[in-house]
Amino acid sequence: MAEFSQKQRKQSGSEGLGSVVDFLLANARLVLGVGGAAVLGIATLAVKRLIDRATSPPDEDDTKGDSWKELSLLRATSPQKPQPPPAAFSQPLAPGSPSPSVPVEPTPTHSPMTPKLSTVAPLCLTFQERLLAFERKHVITPEAHVTLVKQLTGDIALELQAYLRSKFPELPFGALVPGGPLYDGLQAGTAERVRLLAPLELEPGLWSLVPGVDTVAREPRCWAVRRTQLEFHPRGCSPWDRFLVGGYLSSRVLLELLRKALSASVNWPAIGSLLGCLIWPDVASEELLLKVQHECLEFTLAVLMVVPGASTDDRLLLAWPLEGLASNLWLQDLYPVETARLRALDDRDAGTRGRLLLLLCGVCRGHPALVRLGWSHLTQVVLHLGEEEVAWTEEALGERFLQALEFLVGSLEQASLPCHFNPSVNLLGNFREEEIDDIGYVLYSGLQVPESLF
């Protein structure tokens, strides 16, 4: 009975409201026309529905099926939002600020429709575009820096050569030769390390080379320089005989001699003031390093004593601070053959292997964990990939970059990066397990989100 009375009241209320709607619509046709009456009717219907929902129980079935239809009807008849004006005629708005409301003027019924203005899509760079942007910003070395570093290095080389000839006139040092990635167009970013080669002029016929694997050190990276012809040319015939240890020319003894001279005997403040920069030896390093500070840049000059023409392919032997049984041996320098092979591969197909190497160097030098990967490690990675018959165009540079990361991760998982020219040499052999884990984690994470490395 209560339900019947409730429906009776609802029906009478609906009839009263319907008569009001009919009266309004009849007068609206006279004042607003057919189109205006239709809009007014739809709005009135929406108000009626809201009143019915407020007065009816929530579980009635007649309000469930028509709700999405009413919503679509209202959306279809609602006026379109005005498009924003072109960027040339409007001021940019802050991302969080609300846009001001613009009044919509009534348009004539016969006026031509204005075309819609397309909104500007947000800028979304691809990985290739981000990689090239990183190259422009962090990899390309300014030409002014290159010129200044070469000028300072050349001047320091002349001063140092004059000192060696006056300090050790009996030792035939050759002309000091600057070199390194900066001189071969393979420097990533600002110059940090420049090589200064000090060649030893050994007498032909008095010295021979012994592979490191044939010595007690069993070191495949090194060579021993043995004194020969002692029965015809006894000790003392060569000025280098004073550096012999067990019949071999000792790189360790020569390093100690030159380190003491560079640290204590050279007047670096006077030379620096003459050249317009500050120069001082790095006494904490076991290498022969000179720090150079100019008002525009800073770099390190590595003085390397070398035995040239050490093998048939003209590789160099460096006096390098080695440990253990290999401390008197000479480290084989692969830099000349690495750069020559890289250049030959790029010249063959106009490839981008050199650019890939620069990108890898730029990424690693800016990361505290990846900085342990030096120029030689990354060059070997590029050389391993460079032999494959794949595209080496600029369009494929991003793909080759990710391929290099995958190759590095695989090498770190096995703790093995064989030398391209001597597979028996593992370039990761001196890495600690913690260092391999840190580098591997960063590179693996970089494979998931490559942009995080930039």
Short mmCIF file of C-alpha atoms in Angstrom, two decimals:
data_model
loop_
_atom_site.label_atom_id
_atom_site.label_comp_id
_atom_site.label_asym_id
_atom_site.label_seq_id
_atom_site.Cartn_x
_atom_site.Cartn_y
_atom_site.Cartn_z
CA MET A 1 0.00 0.00 0.00
CA ALA A 2 2.85 2.38 0.88
CA GLU A 3 4.60 1.48 -2.37
CA PHE A 4 1.42 2.12 -4.36
CA SER A 5 0.96 5.53 -2.75
CA GLN A 6 4.61 6.41 -3.41
CA LYS A 7 4.28 5.56 -7.09
CA GLN A 8 0.99 7.50 -7.20
CA ARG A 9 2.70 10.60 -5.83
CA LYS A 10 5.60 10.14 -8.24
CA GLN A 11 3.22 9.81 -11.21
CA SER A 12 1.23 12.91 -10.23
CA GLY A 13 4.44 14.86 -9.74
CA SER A 14 5.70 13.74 -13.12
CA GLU A 15 2.44 14.80 -14.77
CA GLY A 16 2.62 18.22 -13.16
CA LEU A 17 6.24 18.65 -14.19
CA GLY A 18 5.43 17.40 -17.70
CA SER A 19 2.69 20.01 -18.11
CA VAL A 20 5.13 22.72 -17.08
CA VAL A 21 7.67 21.39 -19.60
CA ASP A 22 5.05 21.35 -22.36
CA PHE A 23 4.07 24.92 -21.56
CA LEU A 24 7.70 26.10 -21.62
CA LEU A 25 8.46 24.29 -24.86
CA ALA A 26 5.34 25.68 -26.57
CA ASN A 27 6.33 29.25 -25.72
CA ALA A 28 10.01 28.55 -26.48
CA ARG A 29 9.20 27.61 -30.06
CA LEU A 30 7.71 31.05 -30.55
CA VAL A 31 10.62 32.93 -28.98
CA LEU A 32 13.73 30.79 -29.63
CA GLY A 33 12.72 28.91 -32.70
CA VAL A 34 12.98 25.16 -33.26
CA GLY A 35 16.70 24.85 -32.52
CA GLY A 36 16.56 26.85 -29.30
CA ALA A 37 13.51 24.92 -28.14
CA ALA A 38 15.34 21.62 -28.70
CA VAL A 39 18.27 22.72 -26.52
CA LEU A 40 15.91 24.00 -23.83
CA GLY A 41 13.99 20.72 -23.94
CA ILE A 42 17.10 18.62 -23.47
CA ALA A 43 18.25 20.78 -20.53
CA THR A 44 14.79 20.52 -18.93
CA LEU A 45 14.84 16.74 -19.42
CA ALA A 46 18.16 16.54 -17.65
CA VAL A 47 16.78 18.52 -14.69
CA LYS A 48 13.76 16.26 -14.57
CA ARG A 49 15.96 13.17 -14.49
CA LEU A 50 18.01 14.60 -11.64
CA ILE A 51 14.80 15.30 -9.65
CA ASP A 52 13.57 11.76 -10.29
CA ARG A 53 16.86 10.26 -9.10
CA ALA A 54 16.79 12.33 -5.94
CA THR A 55 13.19 11.34 -5.06
CA SER A 56 13.26 7.70 -6.14
CA PRO A 57 14.82 4.72 -4.31
CA PRO A 58 18.40 3.89 -5.46
CA ASP A 59 17.55 0.33 -6.59
CA GLU A 60 14.97 1.14 -9.26
CA ASP A 61 15.71 -0.49 -12.62
CA ASP A 62 14.44 2.36 -14.82
CA THR A 63 17.40 4.63 -13.94
CA LYS A 64 20.18 2.09 -14.75
CA GLY A 65 19.72 1.55 -18.45
CA ASP A 66 19.24 5.17 -19.50
CA SER A 67 22.09 6.90 -17.63
CA TRP A 68 24.86 6.38 -20.30
CA LYS A 69 22.35 7.37 -23.04
CA GLU A 70 21.57 10.66 -21.31
CA LEU A 71 25.27 11.32 -20.82
CA SER A 72 26.02 10.71 -24.48
CA LEU A 73 23.09 12.89 -25.49
CA LEU A 74 24.26 15.76 -23.33
CA ARG A 75 27.85 15.41 -24.63
CA ALA A 76 26.63 15.38 -28.22
CA THR A 77 24.64 18.58 -27.81
CA SER A 78 27.14 20.44 -25.59
CA PRO A 79 28.98 23.28 -27.35
CA GLN A 80 32.56 22.50 -28.43
CA LYS A 81 35.38 24.00 -26.42
CA PRO A 82 37.19 26.77 -28.25
CA GLN A 83 40.63 25.80 -29.55
CA PRO A 84 43.61 27.69 -28.11
CA PRO A 85 45.00 30.47 -30.31
CA PRO A 86 48.26 29.93 -32.21
CA ALA A 87 51.45 30.15 -30.22
CA ALA A 88 52.53 33.26 -32.12
CA PHE A 89 49.58 35.17 -30.73
CA SER A 90 49.42 33.91 -27.17
CA GLN A 91 51.64 33.88 -24.14
CA PRO A 92 52.77 30.46 -22.87
CA LEU A 93 51.04 29.29 -19.74
CA ALA A 94 52.66 27.58 -16.80
CA PRO A 95 52.00 23.83 -16.68
CA GLY A 96 50.02 24.01 -13.42
CA SER A 97 48.15 27.28 -14.00
CA PRO A 98 44.49 27.12 -15.12
CA SER A 99 43.70 28.49 -18.54
CA PRO A 100 41.56 31.66 -18.52
CA SER A 101 38.00 31.28 -19.74
CA VAL A 102 37.25 32.77 -23.14
CA PRO A 103 33.69 33.90 -23.87
CA VAL A 104 32.16 32.28 -26.94
CA GLU A 105 30.45 34.71 -29.27
CA PRO A 106 27.30 33.50 -31.04
CA THR A 107 27.99 32.71 -34.66
CA PRO A 108 25.56 33.25 -37.56
CA THR A 109 23.74 30.16 -38.78
CA HIS A 110 25.02 30.59 -42.37
CA SER A 111 28.63 31.55 -41.58
CA PRO A 112 31.32 29.17 -42.94
CA MET A 113 32.86 26.84 -40.36
CA THR A 114 36.36 27.81 -39.28
CA PRO A 115 38.98 25.04 -39.45
CA LYS A 116 40.14 23.58 -36.13
CA LEU A 117 43.59 24.52 -34.94
CA SER A 118 45.71 21.47 -34.10
CA THR A 119 47.40 21.52 -30.74
CA VAL A 120 51.18 21.16 -30.57
CA ALA A 121 52.19 17.65 -29.49
CA PRO A 122 54.71 17.38 -26.65
CA LEU A 123 58.33 16.96 -27.75
CA CYS A 124 59.35 13.28 -27.51
CA LEU A 125 62.87 12.46 -28.71
CA THR A 126 63.86 9.02 -29.86
CA PHE A 127 66.91 7.28 -28.42
CA GLN A 128 68.87 8.04 -31.59
CA GLU A 129 68.09 11.75 -31.24
CA ARG A 130 69.07 11.75 -27.56
CA LEU A 131 72.32 10.00 -28.43
CA LEU A 132 73.21 12.58 -31.07
CA ALA A 133 72.31 15.41 -28.68
CA PHE A 134 74.64 13.88 -26.07
CA GLU A 135 77.37 13.70 -28.72
CA ARG A 136 77.01 17.38 -29.58
CA LYS A 137 77.02 18.48 -25.95
CA HIS A 138 79.52 16.18 -24.23
CA VAL A 139 81.62 14.39 -26.84
CA ILE A 140 82.71 16.88 -29.48
CA THR A 141 85.89 18.67 -28.38
CA PRO A 142 85.98 22.43 -29.01
CA GLU A 143 88.54 23.28 -31.64
CA ALA A 144 89.97 26.07 -29.51
CA HIS A 145 90.75 23.57 -26.73
CA VAL A 146 92.43 21.21 -29.17
CA THR A 147 94.65 23.99 -30.50
CA LEU A 148 95.58 25.22 -27.02
CA VAL A 149 96.40 21.74 -25.70
CA LYS A 150 98.58 20.98 -28.72
CA GLN A 151 100.42 24.27 -28.34
CA LEU A 152 101.11 23.78 -24.63
CA THR A 153 102.15 20.15 -25.15
CA GLY A 154 104.56 21.10 -27.91
CA ASP A 155 106.15 23.84 -25.81
CA ILE A 156 106.51 21.54 -22.78
CA ALA A 157 108.03 18.85 -25.00
CA LEU A 158 110.70 21.25 -26.22
CA GLU A 159 111.55 22.34 -22.67
CA LEU A 160 111.68 18.76 -21.41
CA GLN A 161 113.84 17.58 -24.29
CA ALA A 162 116.31 20.38 -23.66
CA TYR A 163 116.44 19.35 -20.00
CA LEU A 164 117.07 15.65 -20.80
CA ARG A 165 119.92 16.50 -23.15
CA SER A 166 121.57 18.74 -20.57
CA LYS A 167 120.93 16.45 -17.60
CA PHE A 168 121.74 13.13 -19.30
CA PRO A 169 123.97 13.96 -22.28
CA GLU A 170 125.27 10.39 -22.42
CA LEU A 171 121.79 8.89 -22.89
CA PRO A 172 120.60 9.10 -26.51
CA PHE A 173 116.95 10.03 -26.17
CA GLY A 174 115.14 10.65 -29.43
CA ALA A 175 112.89 13.62 -30.17
CA LEU A 176 109.90 13.76 -27.85
CA VAL A 177 106.70 13.09 -29.81
CA PRO A 178 103.25 14.23 -28.59
CA GLY A 179 100.39 11.89 -29.37
CA GLY A 180 97.26 10.22 -28.13
CA PRO A 181 93.55 10.31 -28.94
CA LEU A 182 93.52 14.11 -29.14
CA TYR A 183 95.96 14.04 -32.05
CA ASP A 184 94.04 11.29 -33.85
CA GLY A 185 90.59 12.86 -33.58
CA LEU A 186 89.48 10.31 -30.99
CA GLN A 187 89.23 12.53 -27.93
CA ALA A 188 85.85 12.57 -26.19
CA GLY A 189 85.09 15.96 -24.65
CA THR A 190 87.80 18.12 -23.20
CA ALA A 191 91.33 16.76 -23.28
CA GLU A 192 92.27 14.99 -20.06
CA ARG A 193 95.35 12.96 -20.95
CA VAL A 194 97.99 13.53 -23.62
CA ARG A 195 100.87 11.20 -24.38
CA LEU A 196 104.43 12.44 -24.70
CA LEU A 197 106.67 9.69 -26.07
CA ALA A 198 110.38 9.73 -25.18
CA PRO A 199 111.99 7.10 -27.45
CA LEU A 200 115.20 5.34 -26.46
CA GLU A 201 117.72 5.06 -29.29
CA LEU A 202 119.18 1.59 -28.82
CA GLU A 203 122.18 0.43 -30.77
CA PRO A 204 121.23 -2.00 -33.54
CA GLY A 205 122.67 -5.46 -33.08
CA LEU A 206 123.18 -5.13 -29.30
CA TRP A 207 119.59 -5.75 -28.23
CA SER A 208 116.97 -8.40 -28.91
CA LEU A 209 113.37 -8.84 -27.87
CA VAL A 210 112.03 -11.80 -25.90
CA PRO A 211 108.26 -12.40 -25.56
CA GLY A 212 107.00 -12.14 -22.01
CA VAL A 213 105.53 -15.63 -22.10
CA ASP A 214 109.06 -17.00 -22.56
CA THR A 215 110.33 -15.35 -19.38
CA VAL A 216 109.84 -16.36 -15.75
CA ALA A 217 107.00 -13.80 -15.51
CA ARG A 218 104.90 -15.63 -18.15
CA GLU A 219 103.28 -12.32 -19.01
CA PRO A 220 101.76 -12.23 -22.54
CA ARG A 221 101.34 -8.45 -22.50
CA CYS A 222 105.03 -7.72 -22.06
CA TRP A 223 108.40 -8.12 -23.71
CA ALA A 224 111.93 -8.31 -22.35
CA VAL A 225 114.80 -6.34 -23.93
CA ARG A 226 117.90 -8.52 -23.69
CA ARG A 227 121.50 -7.38 -24.10
CA THR A 228 123.33 -9.40 -26.73
CA GLN A 229 126.79 -9.63 -28.30
CA LEU A 230 128.49 -9.41 -24.91
CA GLU A 231 131.47 -11.42 -26.15
CA PHE A 232 132.20 -8.82 -28.83
CA HIS A 233 130.71 -5.74 -27.12
CA PRO A 234 131.11 -6.16 -23.36
CA ARG A 235 129.22 -4.17 -20.78
CA GLY A 236 130.00 -0.51 -20.90
CA CYS A 237 129.96 -0.27 -24.67
CA SER A 238 126.39 0.99 -24.57
CA PRO A 239 125.24 3.91 -22.42
CA TRP A 240 122.13 1.88 -21.57
CA ASP A 241 124.21 -0.86 -19.92
CA ARG A 242 123.94 0.92 -16.58
CA PHE A 243 120.24 0.01 -16.49
CA LEU A 244 120.71 -3.73 -16.96
CA VAL A 245 119.19 -6.16 -14.47
CA GLY A 246 120.16 -9.80 -15.04
CA GLY A 247 121.20 -9.08 -18.62
CA TYR A 248 117.94 -7.27 -19.50
CA LEU A 249 117.21 -3.57 -19.90
CA SER A 250 115.07 -2.72 -16.87
CA SER A 251 112.10 -0.43 -17.38
CA ARG A 252 111.75 -0.08 -13.59
CA VAL A 253 115.24 1.39 -13.14
CA LEU A 254 114.70 3.86 -15.95
CA LEU A 255 111.37 4.93 -14.49
CA GLU A 256 112.93 5.61 -11.10
CA LEU A 257 115.70 7.69 -12.68
CA LEU A 258 113.35 9.84 -14.71
CA ARG A 259 110.79 10.18 -11.89
CA LYS A 260 113.41 11.63 -9.54
CA ALA A 261 114.60 14.01 -12.22
CA LEU A 262 111.12 15.30 -13.09
CA SER A 263 110.18 15.71 -9.42
CA ALA A 264 113.30 17.35 -8.05
CA SER A 265 115.48 18.73 -10.82
CA VAL A 266 113.17 20.46 -13.27
CA ASN A 267 112.15 24.05 -12.49
CA TRP A 268 108.51 23.65 -13.43
CA PRO A 269 107.32 26.97 -11.93
CA ALA A 270 109.71 28.87 -14.19
CA ILE A 271 108.67 26.86 -17.25
CA GLY A 272 105.01 27.33 -16.38
CA SER A 273 105.33 31.10 -16.01
CA LEU A 274 107.12 31.21 -19.36
CA LEU A 275 104.30 29.30 -21.05
CA GLY A 276 101.45 31.06 -19.21
CA CYS A 277 100.26 28.07 -17.20
CA LEU A 278 100.93 26.04 -14.06
CA ILE A 279 102.91 22.78 -14.32
CA TRP A 280 103.72 20.35 -11.54
CA PRO A 281 104.61 16.63 -11.36
CA ASP A 282 102.13 14.16 -9.89
CA VAL A 283 104.35 12.62 -7.21
CA ALA A 284 101.58 10.35 -5.94
CA SER A 285 101.35 8.43 -9.22
CA GLU A 286 103.66 5.61 -10.23
CA GLU A 287 103.49 6.88 -13.79
CA LEU A 288 105.41 9.89 -15.05
CA LEU A 289 102.59 12.43 -15.04
CA LEU A 290 102.66 16.20 -15.33
CA LYS A 291 99.62 18.26 -14.36
CA VAL A 292 99.00 21.29 -16.58
CA GLN A 293 96.55 24.00 -15.55
CA HIS A 294 95.63 26.86 -17.86
CA GLU A 295 93.00 29.50 -17.25
CA CYS A 296 90.86 27.84 -19.93
CA LEU A 297 91.46 24.14 -19.28
CA GLU A 298 93.37 21.44 -17.40
CA PHE A 299 94.95 18.24 -18.65
CA THR A 300 97.52 15.60 -17.74
CA LEU A 301 100.68 14.98 -19.71
CA ALA A 302 101.94 11.38 -19.51
CA VAL A 303 105.66 11.03 -20.25
CA LEU A 304 106.27 7.56 -21.70
CA MET A 305 109.71 6.09 -22.39
CA VAL A 306 109.37 3.74 -25.36
CA VAL A 307 111.43 1.26 -27.32
CA PRO A 308 110.32 1.82 -30.93
CA GLY A 309 110.16 -0.83 -33.62
CA ALA A 310 109.72 -3.57 -31.05
CA SER A 311 108.19 -6.11 -33.43
CA THR A 312 107.47 -6.77 -37.07
CA ASP A 313 104.18 -4.83 -36.98
CA ASP A 314 105.92 -1.82 -35.44
CA ARG A 315 104.29 -1.93 -32.02
CA LEU A 316 105.78 0.08 -29.17
CA LEU A 317 107.11 -1.10 -25.81
CA LEU A 318 106.42 1.19 -22.86
CA ALA A 319 108.28 1.62 -19.60
CA TRP A 320 105.27 0.98 -17.35
CA PRO A 321 105.05 0.47 -13.57
CA LEU A 322 104.49 -3.28 -13.36
CA GLU A 323 104.54 -5.50 -10.30
CA GLY A 324 106.07 -8.80 -9.33
CA LEU A 325 108.25 -10.74 -11.74
CA ALA A 326 107.20 -8.47 -14.60
CA SER A 327 108.52 -5.29 -12.97
CA ASN A 328 111.57 -5.16 -15.29
CA LEU A 329 109.66 -5.98 -18.48
CA TRP A 330 108.29 -3.58 -21.08
CA LEU A 331 104.55 -3.32 -21.66
CA GLN A 332 103.37 -3.74 -25.21
CA ASP A 333 101.57 -0.60 -26.39
CA LEU A 334 98.67 -1.42 -28.70
CA TYR A 335 97.53 2.15 -29.23
CA PRO A 336 99.13 2.61 -32.70
CA VAL A 337 97.68 -0.60 -34.13
CA GLU A 338 94.30 -0.02 -32.47
CA THR A 339 93.87 3.40 -34.05
CA ALA A 340 95.20 2.18 -37.40
CA ARG A 341 92.76 -0.75 -37.50
CA LEU A 342 89.84 1.44 -36.43
CA ARG A 343 90.62 3.97 -39.14
CA ALA A 344 90.97 1.24 -41.76
CA LEU A 345 87.57 -0.24 -40.90
CA ASP A 346 85.84 3.13 -41.09
CA ASP A 347 87.57 4.01 -44.36
CA ARG A 348 86.39 0.73 -45.87
CA ASP A 349 82.66 1.47 -45.51
CA ALA A 350 82.57 5.12 -44.38
CA GLY A 351 81.43 3.82 -41.00
CA THR A 352 80.91 5.37 -37.59
CA ARG A 353 83.09 3.12 -35.43
CA GLY A 354 85.18 6.08 -34.33
CA ARG A 355 82.05 7.99 -33.31
CA LEU A 356 80.80 4.97 -31.38
CA LEU A 357 84.11 4.84 -29.50
CA LEU A 358 83.82 8.53 -28.63
CA LEU A 359 80.26 8.05 -27.36
CA LEU A 360 81.31 5.15 -25.15
CA CYS A 361 84.25 7.16 -23.80
CA GLY A 362 81.99 10.15 -23.14
CA VAL A 363 79.51 8.00 -21.21
CA CYS A 364 82.14 6.18 -19.15
CA ARG A 365 84.20 9.22 -18.23
CA GLY A 366 81.17 10.93 -16.71
CA HIS A 367 80.13 8.02 -14.48
CA PRO A 368 81.94 7.16 -11.21
CA ALA A 369 81.60 3.41 -11.73
CA LEU A 370 82.28 3.28 -15.48
CA VAL A 371 85.37 5.48 -15.36
CA ARG A 372 87.37 2.31 -14.66
CA LEU A 373 86.79 1.33 -18.30
CA GLY A 374 89.59 3.10 -20.12
CA TRP A 375 90.17 4.04 -23.73
CA SER A 376 91.85 0.72 -24.52
CA HIS A 377 88.98 -1.39 -23.12
CA LEU A 378 86.37 0.49 -25.13
CA THR A 379 88.51 0.42 -28.28
CA GLN A 380 88.74 -3.34 -28.05
CA VAL A 381 84.93 -3.55 -27.75
CA VAL A 382 84.47 -1.45 -30.89
CA LEU A 383 87.07 -3.47 -32.77
CA HIS A 384 85.33 -6.74 -31.87
CA LEU A 385 82.01 -5.37 -33.12
CA GLY A 386 83.60 -3.53 -36.05
CA GLU A 387 84.58 -6.74 -37.81
CA GLU A 388 80.91 -7.79 -38.11
CA GLU A 389 79.10 -7.23 -41.38
CA VAL A 390 76.39 -4.91 -40.06
CA ALA A 391 75.31 -1.39 -40.88
CA TRP A 392 77.69 1.28 -39.59
CA THR A 393 75.83 4.31 -40.88
CA GLU A 394 74.78 7.23 -38.71
CA GLU A 395 71.19 5.96 -38.71
CA ALA A 396 72.38 2.73 -37.06
CA LEU A 397 74.56 4.44 -34.46
CA GLY A 398 72.01 4.01 -31.67
CA GLU A 399 71.65 0.31 -32.45
CA ARG A 400 75.43 -0.18 -32.44
CA PHE A 401 75.65 1.68 -29.12
CA LEU A 402 73.20 -0.73 -27.47
CA GLN A 403 75.04 -3.64 -29.08
CA ALA A 404 78.29 -2.42 -27.50
CA LEU A 405 76.61 -2.28 -24.10
CA GLU A 406 75.37 -5.84 -24.52
CA PHE A 407 78.86 -6.97 -25.51
CA LEU A 408 80.34 -5.30 -22.43
CA VAL A 409 77.75 -6.86 -20.13
CA GLY A 410 78.47 -10.29 -21.59
CA SER A 411 82.22 -9.79 -21.15
CA LEU A 412 81.78 -8.67 -17.54
CA GLU A 413 79.60 -11.69 -16.78
CA GLN A 414 82.49 -13.91 -17.86
CA ALA A 415 85.15 -11.54 -16.43
CA SER A 416 86.91 -11.81 -19.77
CA LEU A 417 87.61 -9.28 -22.53
CA PRO A 418 90.16 -10.84 -24.93
CA CYS A 419 92.51 -8.52 -26.73
CA HIS A 420 91.64 -8.20 -30.41
CA PHE A 421 95.28 -8.63 -31.45
CA ASN A 422 96.32 -11.14 -28.80
CA PRO A 423 93.43 -13.30 -27.52
CA SER A 424 95.60 -14.70 -24.73
CA VAL A 425 95.53 -11.29 -23.04
CA ASN A 426 92.47 -10.66 -20.84
CA LEU A 427 91.96 -6.92 -20.51
CA LEU A 428 89.74 -7.46 -17.45
CA GLY A 429 92.34 -9.55 -15.67
CA ASN A 430 93.36 -6.70 -13.34
CA PHE A 431 89.79 -5.87 -12.28
CA ARG A 432 88.61 -6.83 -8.83
CA GLU A 433 85.37 -8.74 -8.44
CA GLU A 434 83.69 -5.76 -6.76
CA GLU A 435 84.65 -3.50 -9.67
CA ILE A 436 83.24 -5.96 -12.20
CA ASP A 437 79.99 -6.18 -10.23
CA ASP A 438 79.63 -2.39 -10.01
CA ILE A 439 80.33 -1.84 -13.70
CA GLY A 440 78.10 -4.72 -14.74
CA TYR A 441 75.18 -3.46 -12.66
CA VAL A 442 75.39 0.04 -14.14
CA LEU A 443 75.61 -1.25 -17.71
CA TYR A 444 72.79 -3.75 -17.23
CA SER A 445 70.59 -1.00 -15.82
CA GLY A 446 71.60 1.16 -18.76
CA LEU A 447 70.37 -1.49 -21.17
CA GLN A 448 66.91 -1.24 -19.60
CA VAL A 449 66.87 2.58 -19.70
CA PRO A 450 69.70 3.74 -22.01
CA GLU A 451 68.92 7.43 -21.46
CA SER A 452 69.97 7.07 -17.81
CA LEU A 453 73.61 6.81 -18.95
CA PHE A 454 73.59 10.27 -20.54
#
